[in-house]
XYZ file of C-alpha atoms in Angstrom:
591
model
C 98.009 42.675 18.454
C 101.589 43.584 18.592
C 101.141 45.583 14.941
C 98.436 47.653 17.015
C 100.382 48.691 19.926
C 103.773 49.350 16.618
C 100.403 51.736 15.298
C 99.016 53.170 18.543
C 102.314 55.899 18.335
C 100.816 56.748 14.766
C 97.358 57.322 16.385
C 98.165 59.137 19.223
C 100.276 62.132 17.215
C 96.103 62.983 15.940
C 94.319 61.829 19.034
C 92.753 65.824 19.436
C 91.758 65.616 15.831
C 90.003 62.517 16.752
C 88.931 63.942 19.886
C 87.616 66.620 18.434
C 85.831 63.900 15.608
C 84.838 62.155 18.112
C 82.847 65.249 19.715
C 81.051 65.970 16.126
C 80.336 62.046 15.956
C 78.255 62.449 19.018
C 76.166 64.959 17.669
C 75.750 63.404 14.489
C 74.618 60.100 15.820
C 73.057 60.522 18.948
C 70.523 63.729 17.569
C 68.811 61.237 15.499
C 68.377 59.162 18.583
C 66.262 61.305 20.354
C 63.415 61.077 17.637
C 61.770 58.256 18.288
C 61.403 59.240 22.467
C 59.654 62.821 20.815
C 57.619 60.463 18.808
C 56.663 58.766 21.879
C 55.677 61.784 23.472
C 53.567 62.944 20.317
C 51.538 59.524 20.042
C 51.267 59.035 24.228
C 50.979 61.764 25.227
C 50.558 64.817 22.819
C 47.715 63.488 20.923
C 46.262 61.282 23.787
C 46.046 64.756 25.869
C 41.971 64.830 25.480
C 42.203 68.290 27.748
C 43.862 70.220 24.362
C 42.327 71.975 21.960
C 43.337 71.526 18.188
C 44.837 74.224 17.837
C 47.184 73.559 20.943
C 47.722 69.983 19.601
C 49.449 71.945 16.148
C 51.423 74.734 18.118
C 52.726 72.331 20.235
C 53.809 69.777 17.097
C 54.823 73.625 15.660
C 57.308 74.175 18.071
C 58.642 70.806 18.328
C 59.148 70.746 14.383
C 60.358 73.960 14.614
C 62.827 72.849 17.362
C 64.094 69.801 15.678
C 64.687 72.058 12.601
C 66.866 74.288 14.573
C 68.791 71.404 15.944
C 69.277 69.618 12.489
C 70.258 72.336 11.040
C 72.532 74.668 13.058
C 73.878 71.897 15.372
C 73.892 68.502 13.303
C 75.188 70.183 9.839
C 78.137 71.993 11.462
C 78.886 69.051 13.826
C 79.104 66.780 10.777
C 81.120 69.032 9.112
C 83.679 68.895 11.531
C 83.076 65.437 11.977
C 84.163 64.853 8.769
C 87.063 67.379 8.445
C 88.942 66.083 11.314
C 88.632 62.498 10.798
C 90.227 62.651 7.176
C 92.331 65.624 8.228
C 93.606 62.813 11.025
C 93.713 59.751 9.138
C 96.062 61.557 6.113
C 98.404 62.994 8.280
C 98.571 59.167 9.486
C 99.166 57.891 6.287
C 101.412 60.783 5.427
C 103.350 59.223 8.658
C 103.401 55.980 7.345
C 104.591 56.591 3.738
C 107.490 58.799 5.337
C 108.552 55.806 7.878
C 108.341 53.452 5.022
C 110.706 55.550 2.221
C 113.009 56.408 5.489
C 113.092 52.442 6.171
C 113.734 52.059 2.426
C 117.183 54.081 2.859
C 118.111 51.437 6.015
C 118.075 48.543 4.608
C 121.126 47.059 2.600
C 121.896 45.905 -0.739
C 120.927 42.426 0.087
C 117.069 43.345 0.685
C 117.035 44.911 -2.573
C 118.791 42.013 -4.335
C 115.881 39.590 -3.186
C 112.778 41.691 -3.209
C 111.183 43.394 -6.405
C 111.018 47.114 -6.591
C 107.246 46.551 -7.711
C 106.703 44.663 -4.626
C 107.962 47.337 -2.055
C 106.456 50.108 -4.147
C 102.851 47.727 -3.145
C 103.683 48.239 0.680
C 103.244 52.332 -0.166
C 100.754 52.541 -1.923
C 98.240 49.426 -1.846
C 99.096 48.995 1.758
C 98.573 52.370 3.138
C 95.637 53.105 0.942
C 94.062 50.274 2.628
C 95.445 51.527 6.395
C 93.191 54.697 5.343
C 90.184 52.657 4.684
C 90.895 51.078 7.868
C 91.003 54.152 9.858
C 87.900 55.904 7.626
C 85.951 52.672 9.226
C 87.074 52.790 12.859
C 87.494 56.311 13.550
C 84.717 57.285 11.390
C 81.810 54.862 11.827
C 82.415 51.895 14.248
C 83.291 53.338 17.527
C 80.624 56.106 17.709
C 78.387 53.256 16.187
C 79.395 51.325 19.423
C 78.508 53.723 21.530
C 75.195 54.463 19.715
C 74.321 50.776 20.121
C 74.918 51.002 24.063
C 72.897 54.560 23.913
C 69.956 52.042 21.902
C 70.059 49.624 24.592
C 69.608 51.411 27.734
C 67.010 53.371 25.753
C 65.383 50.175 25.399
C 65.386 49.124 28.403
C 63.173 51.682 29.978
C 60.462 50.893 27.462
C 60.276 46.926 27.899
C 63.491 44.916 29.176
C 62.184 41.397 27.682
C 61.759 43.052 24.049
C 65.419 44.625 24.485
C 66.792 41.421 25.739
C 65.239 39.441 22.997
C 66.633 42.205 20.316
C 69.932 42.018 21.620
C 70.152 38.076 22.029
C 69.008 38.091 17.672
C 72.042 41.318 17.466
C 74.504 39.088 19.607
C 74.305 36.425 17.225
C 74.918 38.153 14.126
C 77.968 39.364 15.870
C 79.217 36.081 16.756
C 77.880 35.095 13.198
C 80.311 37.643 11.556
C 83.380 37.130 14.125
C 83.148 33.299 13.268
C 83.232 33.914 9.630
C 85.885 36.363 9.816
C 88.620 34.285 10.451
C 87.707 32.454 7.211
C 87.653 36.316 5.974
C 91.248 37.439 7.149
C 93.149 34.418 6.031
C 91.756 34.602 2.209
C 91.962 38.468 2.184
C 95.948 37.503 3.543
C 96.324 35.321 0.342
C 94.844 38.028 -1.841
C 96.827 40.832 -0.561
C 99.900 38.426 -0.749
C 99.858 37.875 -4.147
C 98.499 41.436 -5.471
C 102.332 42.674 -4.294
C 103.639 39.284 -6.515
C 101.967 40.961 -9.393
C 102.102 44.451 -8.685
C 106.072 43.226 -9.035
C 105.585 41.647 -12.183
C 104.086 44.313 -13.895
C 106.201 46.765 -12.905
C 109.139 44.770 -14.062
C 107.365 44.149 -17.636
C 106.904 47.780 -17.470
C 110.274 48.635 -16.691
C 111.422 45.989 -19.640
C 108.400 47.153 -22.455
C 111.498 47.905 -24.902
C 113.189 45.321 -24.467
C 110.171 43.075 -25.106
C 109.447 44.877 -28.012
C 113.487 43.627 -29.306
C 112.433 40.551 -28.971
C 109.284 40.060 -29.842
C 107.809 38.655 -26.503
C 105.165 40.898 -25.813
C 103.028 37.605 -26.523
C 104.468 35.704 -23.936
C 104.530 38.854 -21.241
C 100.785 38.120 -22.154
C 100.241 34.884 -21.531
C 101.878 34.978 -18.341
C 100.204 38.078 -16.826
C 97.047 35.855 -18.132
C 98.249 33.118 -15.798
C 98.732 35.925 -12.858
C 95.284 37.509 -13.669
C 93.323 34.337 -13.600
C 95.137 32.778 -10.658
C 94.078 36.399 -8.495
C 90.475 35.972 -9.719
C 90.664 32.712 -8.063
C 91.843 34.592 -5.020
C 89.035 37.175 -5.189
C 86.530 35.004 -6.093
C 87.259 32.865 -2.876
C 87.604 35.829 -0.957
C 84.069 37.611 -2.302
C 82.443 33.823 -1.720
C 83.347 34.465 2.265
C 82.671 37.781 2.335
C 79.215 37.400 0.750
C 78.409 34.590 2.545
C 78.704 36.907 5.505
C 76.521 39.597 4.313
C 73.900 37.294 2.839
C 73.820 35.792 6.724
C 73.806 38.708 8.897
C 71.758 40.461 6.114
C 69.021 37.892 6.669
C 69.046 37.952 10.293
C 69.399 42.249 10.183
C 66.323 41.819 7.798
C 63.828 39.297 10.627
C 65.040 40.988 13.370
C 62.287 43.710 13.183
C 60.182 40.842 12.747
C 60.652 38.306 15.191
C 60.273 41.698 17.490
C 57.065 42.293 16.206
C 55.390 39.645 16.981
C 56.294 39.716 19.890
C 55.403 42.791 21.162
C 52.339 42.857 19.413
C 51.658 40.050 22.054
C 52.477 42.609 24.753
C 50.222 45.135 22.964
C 47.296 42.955 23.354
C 47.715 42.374 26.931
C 48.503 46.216 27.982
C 51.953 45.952 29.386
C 53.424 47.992 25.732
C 51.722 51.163 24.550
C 51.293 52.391 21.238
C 53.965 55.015 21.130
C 56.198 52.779 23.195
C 55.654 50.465 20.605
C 56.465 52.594 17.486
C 59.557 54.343 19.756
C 61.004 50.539 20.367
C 60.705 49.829 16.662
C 62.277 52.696 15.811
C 65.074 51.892 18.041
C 65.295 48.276 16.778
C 66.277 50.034 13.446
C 68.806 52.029 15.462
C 70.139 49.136 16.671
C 70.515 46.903 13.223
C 72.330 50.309 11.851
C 75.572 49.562 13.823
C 75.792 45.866 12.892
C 75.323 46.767 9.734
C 78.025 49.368 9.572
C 80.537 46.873 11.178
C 79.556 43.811 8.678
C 79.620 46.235 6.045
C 82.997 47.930 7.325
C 84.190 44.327 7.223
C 86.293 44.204 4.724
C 87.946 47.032 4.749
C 88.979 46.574 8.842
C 90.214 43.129 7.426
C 92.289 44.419 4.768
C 93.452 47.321 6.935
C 94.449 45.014 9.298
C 96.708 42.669 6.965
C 98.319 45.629 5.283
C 99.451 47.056 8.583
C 100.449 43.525 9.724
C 102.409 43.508 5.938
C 103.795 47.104 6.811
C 105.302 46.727 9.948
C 106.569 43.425 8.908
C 108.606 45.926 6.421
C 109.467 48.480 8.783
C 111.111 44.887 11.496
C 112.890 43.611 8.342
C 116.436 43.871 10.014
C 119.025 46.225 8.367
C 122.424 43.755 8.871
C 124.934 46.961 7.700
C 124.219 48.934 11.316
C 126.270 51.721 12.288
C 127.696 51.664 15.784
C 125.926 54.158 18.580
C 129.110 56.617 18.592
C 130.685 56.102 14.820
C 133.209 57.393 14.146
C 133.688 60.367 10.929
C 136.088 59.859 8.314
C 137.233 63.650 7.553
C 139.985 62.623 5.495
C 141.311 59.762 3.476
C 145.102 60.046 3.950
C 147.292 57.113 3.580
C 145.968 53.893 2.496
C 143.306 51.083 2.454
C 143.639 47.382 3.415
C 141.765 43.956 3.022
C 142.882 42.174 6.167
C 142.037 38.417 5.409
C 138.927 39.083 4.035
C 136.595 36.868 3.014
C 132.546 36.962 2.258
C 129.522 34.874 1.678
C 126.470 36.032 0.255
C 124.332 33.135 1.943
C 126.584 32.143 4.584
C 127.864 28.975 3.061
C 129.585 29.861 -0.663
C 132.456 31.742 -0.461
C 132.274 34.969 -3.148
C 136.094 36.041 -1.636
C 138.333 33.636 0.228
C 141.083 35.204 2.502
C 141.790 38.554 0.267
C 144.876 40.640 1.644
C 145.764 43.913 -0.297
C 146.529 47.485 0.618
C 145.598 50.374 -1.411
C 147.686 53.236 -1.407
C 146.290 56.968 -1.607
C 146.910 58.764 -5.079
C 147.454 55.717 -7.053
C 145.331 53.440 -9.442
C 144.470 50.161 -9.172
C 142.570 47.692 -11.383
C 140.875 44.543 -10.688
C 140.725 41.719 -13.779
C 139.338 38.367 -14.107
C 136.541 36.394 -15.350
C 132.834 37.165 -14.797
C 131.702 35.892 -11.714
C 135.304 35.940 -9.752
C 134.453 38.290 -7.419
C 135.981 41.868 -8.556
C 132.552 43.761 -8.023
C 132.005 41.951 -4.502
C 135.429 43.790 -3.658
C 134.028 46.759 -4.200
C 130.947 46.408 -2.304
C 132.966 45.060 0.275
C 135.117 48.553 0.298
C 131.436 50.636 0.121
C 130.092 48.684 3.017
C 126.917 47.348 1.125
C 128.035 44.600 2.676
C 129.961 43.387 5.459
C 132.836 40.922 5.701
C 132.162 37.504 6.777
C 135.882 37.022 8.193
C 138.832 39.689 8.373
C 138.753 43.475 8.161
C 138.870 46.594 6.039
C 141.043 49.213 7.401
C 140.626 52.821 5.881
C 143.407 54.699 7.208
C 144.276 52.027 10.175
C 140.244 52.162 11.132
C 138.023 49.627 10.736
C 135.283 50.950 8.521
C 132.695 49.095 10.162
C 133.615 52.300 12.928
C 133.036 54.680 10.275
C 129.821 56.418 10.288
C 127.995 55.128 6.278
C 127.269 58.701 5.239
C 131.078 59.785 6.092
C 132.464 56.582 4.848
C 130.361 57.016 1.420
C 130.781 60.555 0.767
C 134.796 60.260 0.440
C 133.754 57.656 -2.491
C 132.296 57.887 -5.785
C 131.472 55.252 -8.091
C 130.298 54.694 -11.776
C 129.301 51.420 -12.758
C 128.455 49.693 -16.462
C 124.381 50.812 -15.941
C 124.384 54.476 -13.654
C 120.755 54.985 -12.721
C 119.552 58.279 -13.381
C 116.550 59.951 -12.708
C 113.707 61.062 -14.779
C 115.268 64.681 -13.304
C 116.665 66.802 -15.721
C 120.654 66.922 -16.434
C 121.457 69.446 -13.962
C 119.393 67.628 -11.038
C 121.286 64.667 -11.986
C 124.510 65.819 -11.616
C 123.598 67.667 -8.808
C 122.757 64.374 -6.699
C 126.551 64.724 -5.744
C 126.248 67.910 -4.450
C 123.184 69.125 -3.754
C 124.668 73.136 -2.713
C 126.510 73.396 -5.703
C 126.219 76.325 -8.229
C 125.377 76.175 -12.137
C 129.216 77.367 -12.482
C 130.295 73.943 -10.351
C 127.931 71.792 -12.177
C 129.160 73.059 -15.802
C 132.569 72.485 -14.677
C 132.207 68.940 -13.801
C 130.394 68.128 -16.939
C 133.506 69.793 -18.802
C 135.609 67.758 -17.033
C 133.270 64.716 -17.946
C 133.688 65.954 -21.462
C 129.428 66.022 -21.319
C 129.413 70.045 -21.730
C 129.314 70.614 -25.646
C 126.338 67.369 -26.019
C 124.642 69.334 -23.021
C 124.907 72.567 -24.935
C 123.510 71.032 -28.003
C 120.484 69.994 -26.643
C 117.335 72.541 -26.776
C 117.291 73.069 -23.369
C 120.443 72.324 -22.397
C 121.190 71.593 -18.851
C 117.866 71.473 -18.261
C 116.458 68.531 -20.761
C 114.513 65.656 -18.936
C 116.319 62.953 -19.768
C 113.458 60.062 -19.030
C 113.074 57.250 -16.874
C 116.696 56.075 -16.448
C 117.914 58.371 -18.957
C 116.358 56.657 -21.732
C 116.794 59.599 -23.745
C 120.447 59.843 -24.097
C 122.886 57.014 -24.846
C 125.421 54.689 -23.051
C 128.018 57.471 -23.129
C 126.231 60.152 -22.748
C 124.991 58.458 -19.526
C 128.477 57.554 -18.690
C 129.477 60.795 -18.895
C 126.672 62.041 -16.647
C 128.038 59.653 -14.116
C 131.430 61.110 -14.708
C 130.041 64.759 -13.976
C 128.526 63.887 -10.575
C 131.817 62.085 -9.543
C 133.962 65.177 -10.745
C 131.480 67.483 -8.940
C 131.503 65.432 -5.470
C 135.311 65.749 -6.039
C 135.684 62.374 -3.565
C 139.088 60.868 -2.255
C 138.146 57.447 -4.042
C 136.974 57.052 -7.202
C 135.686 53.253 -8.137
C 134.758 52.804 -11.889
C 133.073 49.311 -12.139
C 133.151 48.273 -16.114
C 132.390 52.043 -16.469
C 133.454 51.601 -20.528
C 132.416 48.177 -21.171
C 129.396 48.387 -23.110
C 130.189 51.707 -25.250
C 131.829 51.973 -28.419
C 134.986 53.185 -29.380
C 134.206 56.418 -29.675
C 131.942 57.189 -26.355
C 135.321 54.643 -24.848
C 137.758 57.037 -25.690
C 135.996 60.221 -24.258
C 135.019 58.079 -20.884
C 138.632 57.537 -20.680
C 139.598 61.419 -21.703
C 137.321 62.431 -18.634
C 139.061 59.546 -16.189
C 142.256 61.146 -17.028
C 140.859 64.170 -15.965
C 140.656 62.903 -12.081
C 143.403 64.932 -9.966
C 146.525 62.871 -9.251
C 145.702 62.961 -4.984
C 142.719 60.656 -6.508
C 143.024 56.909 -5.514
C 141.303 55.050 -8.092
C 140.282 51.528 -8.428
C 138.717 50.007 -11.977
C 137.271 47.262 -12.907
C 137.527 46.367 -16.369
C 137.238 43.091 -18.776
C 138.627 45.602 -21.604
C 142.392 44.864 -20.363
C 143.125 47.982 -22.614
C 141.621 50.310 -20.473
C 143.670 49.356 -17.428
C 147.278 49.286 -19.026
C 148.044 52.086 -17.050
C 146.842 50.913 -13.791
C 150.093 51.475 -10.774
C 148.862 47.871 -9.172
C 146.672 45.041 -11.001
C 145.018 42.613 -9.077
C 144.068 39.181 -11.079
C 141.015 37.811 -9.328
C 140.032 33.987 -9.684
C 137.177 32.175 -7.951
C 137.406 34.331 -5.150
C 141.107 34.996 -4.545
C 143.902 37.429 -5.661
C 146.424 34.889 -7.988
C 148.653 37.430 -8.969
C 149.608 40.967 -9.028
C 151.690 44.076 -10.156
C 151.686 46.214 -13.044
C 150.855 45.050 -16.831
C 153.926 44.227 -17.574
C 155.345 42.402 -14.486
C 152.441 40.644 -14.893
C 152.959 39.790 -18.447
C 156.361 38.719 -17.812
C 154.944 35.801 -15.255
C 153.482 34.227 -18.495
C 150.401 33.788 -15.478
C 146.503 33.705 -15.643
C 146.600 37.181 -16.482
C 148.288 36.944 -19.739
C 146.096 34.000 -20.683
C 143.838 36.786 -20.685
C 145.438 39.365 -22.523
C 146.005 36.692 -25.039
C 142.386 35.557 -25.426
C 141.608 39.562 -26.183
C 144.028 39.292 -28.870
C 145.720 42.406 -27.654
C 149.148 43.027 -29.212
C 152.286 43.228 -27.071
C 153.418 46.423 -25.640
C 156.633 46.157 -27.884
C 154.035 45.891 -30.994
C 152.152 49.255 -29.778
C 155.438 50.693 -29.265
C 155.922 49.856 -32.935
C 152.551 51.157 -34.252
C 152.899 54.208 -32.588
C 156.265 55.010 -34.320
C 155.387 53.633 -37.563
């Protein structure tokens, strides 16, 4: 019920389309109603009338034809017309609604969500989801409720031609509702199940999808079978449980649609035989008893689809309450500019709430110089940085930007002083130029093409056929690791931000596509602040302040070779690279 009254604001921004449906409903439903009352005329009346002549008895059926015609034809066609227009006119701009809530809600939630749901299985909530919504709507708006009110129009027709036939038709009606509502239950809870895990392997694919190369490395696209063979056969179990419900339904109230006219008739042929029913009364109640068994048959057969509407708006709006734990306060505050320094007061931070990722961190980060984190995988370098983004939030302490806590910051001004490029930049199937232009969305083709010179990506833009304008794929999986590197590069050059974070930005290129990365870092203007985070100890050498970072904690600290000097952690892991000695470049260099 609650997911209704969430929904009613949806409904209510198209209530005069429905209205307006609604109007062209009535005409379309309750026209064909008033045939079997003409009938009754015709048979008691009409043709009973021993005081006309043929020929009156035909003009008369004439003009009521003729009549009817009219009515079916230049009120009934256009009514259903519009009928029909502003019904799915209303229920897309709904959906429309609901797929722009959704991607909005998307952008809300933090890196956390993301982390512990598959993409495949949100993507299910826009488009399985809200397909089904439509169907849902299609049903109610378009069919039940006017079939409601048709029923009620039936009844009290009914009940000027014999009240003991009508109450006998309803009582067999009233059960097949009752009939249906019990099953239903049964119904909702298997089509729950179904719809539960259709997003599971919506998710799956997707991901297999996403990983078809890499399956193809390795040979597995055998196992990727087997297992969506597992998936497949567990949801026909699903949707073979849920069709057993749902045509046990039908085959019930089918039955009991199918005697109804039946049972009636033998009764009133009883009332025949004594006098108290009339032949055209008799033929206009039948009729109406097939009036009647139209709207039960519209709501068992509209069934499933109000059941599966249901559960994906109950699955929606459970999407649209999941909380969003990195909130920005009701007055935030902007960050204009990013003029002295950054500090990590105490920090620490817990993914779950009980293992701690960073344990009591204190650092300060000075404007216009660079820093580098090192350490093992796992230590917590890249948490540090999410930390500074606010993906997440600190579990203890505080992170000062300029004296303020950023948690007072407003995210989009917080975020747009920063710019980051990580080991794997996501890009979009876009071309080049769109790409780049995610950092600046204003900027001109002169900006662009002097951010990818500064990226060094200009001349292998050039080169290609259509230059800036190649799609590059899903991902980019048309260029290479530096080439995609170097697209990063541009968009960080183009957003020109105060703080620049490279997270393993060189780590899986070669030497080559290393060396130009590194060309187009030294590019950066020296007001930049920038932080690294490198396992290549080579690439930080240079670095004003590193920070060693073990199981959580900073250990040590200070430039390469103050930290050399220590004979510390970090020199166990210069050694293990089997780097040479500054003294031994020194050496190469002038040899």
């Amino acid at each position: 019920m609650k997911d209704f009254k969430l929904f009613l604001p949806y409904v209510k921004r198209v209530s005069r389309l429905y209205l307006i449906g609604f109007v062209g409903s009535l005409f379309r439903f309750l026209i064909p109603l008033f045939v079997p009352l003409i009938l009754k005329y015709i048979f008691d009346q009409l043709l009973q009338n021993e005081a006309l002549t043929r020929a009156e008895m035909l003009e008369q059926l004439f003009y009521i034809a003729a009549g009817m015609l009219v009515v079916f034809i230049f009120i009934r066609t256009p009514m259903e017309y519009v009928r029909q227009f502003c019904i799915h006119k209303a229920n897309n701009q709904i959906i429309k609604r609901l797929r722009k809530d959704a991607f909005k809600k998307v952008h809300t939630l933090d890196a956390k969500y993301f982390v512990e749901n598959k993409s495949g299985e949100i993507g299910t909530r826009f488009f399985d989801d809200i397909e089904k919504v439509k169907g849902f709507l299609t049903a109610v708006f378009g069919n039940i409720l006017i079939e409601m009110i048709v029923l009620l129009f039936v009844v009290v027709v009914m009940l000027t031609l014999n009240v003991k036939l009508t109450l006998l038709a309803v009582a067999l009606v009233g059960f097949q509702f009752v009939l249906a509502h019990f099953l239903s239950k049964r119904f909702k809870k298997s089509t729950r199940s179904m719809m539960g895990y259709r997003s599971v392997m919506s998710g799956f694919i997707f991901e297999k999808i996403q990983g078809a190369f890499l399956s193809k490395l390795f040979a597995s696209e055998k196992r990727d079978k087997e297992q969506l063979d597992k998936h497949l056969t567990y949801f026909d179990q699903l949707t073979d449980k849920h069709a057993k419900v749902n045509a046990l339904m039908l085959a019930l109230v089918n039955v009991l649609s199918d005697m109804t006219p039946f049972i009636v008739a033998i009764i009133a042929s009883l009332f025949v035989i004594d006098g108290s029913l009339t032949m055209g009364s008799l033929i206009a109640f039948f009729a109406y008893v097939d009036k009647m068994r139209s709207p039960v048959a519209a709501l068992v057969n509209a069934f499933p689809a109000i059941t599966e509407g249901s559960v994906s708006l109950q699955r929606i709006f459970d999407f649209f309450r999941t909380p969003s734990t990195i909130k920005e306060k009701t007055n935030p505050v902007e960050l204009k500019n990013f003029t002295h320094s950054i500090k990590l007061n105490n920090v620490s931070f817990s993914y779950d709430g009980k293992n701690k990722i960073i344990n009591n961190v204190s650092l300060t980060l000075e404007k216009g110089k660079t820093y580098a984190f090192v350490g093992e995988s796992g230590g917590g370098k890249s948490t540090i940085l999410q930390l500074l983004l606010r993906m997440y939030d600190v579990t203890n302490g505080e992170v000062l930007i300029d004296g303020v806590n950023i948690r007072d910051y407003s995210l989009a001004s917080l975020r747009d002083h920063m710019g980051i490029v990580t080991q794997d930049n996501f890009l979009y199937s876009t071309s080049i130029k769109d790409n780049i232009k995610m950092a600046k969305l204003n900027a001109t083709d002169e900006e662009i093409i002097s951010a990818a010179k500064k990226a060094f990506a200009h001349d292998f833009i050039s080169a290609l056929p259509t230059s800036y304008d190649t799609e590059i794929g899903e991902r980019g999986i048309k260029l290479s690791g530096g080439q995609k590197q170097r697209i990063a590069l541009s968009r960080v050059f183009l957003k020109d931000p105060s703080l620049i974070i490279l997270d393993e930005a060189t780590s899986a290129l070669d030497n080559e596509s290393e060396k130009l990365v590194q060309e187009s870092i030294n590019q950066f203007d020296s007001d930049k602040t920038i932080i690294m985070i490198a396992h290549r100890l080579s690439t930080i050498l240079n670095a004003d302040t590193i920070f060693v970072v073990k199981n959580g904690e900073i250990v040590e600290s200070g430039s390469h070779q103050s930290l050399l000097n220590r004979n510390g952690y970090y020199k166990d892991l210069y050694s293990k690279q089997n780097m040479p000695s500054v003294e031994q470049l020194k050496l190469a260099a002038g040899s």
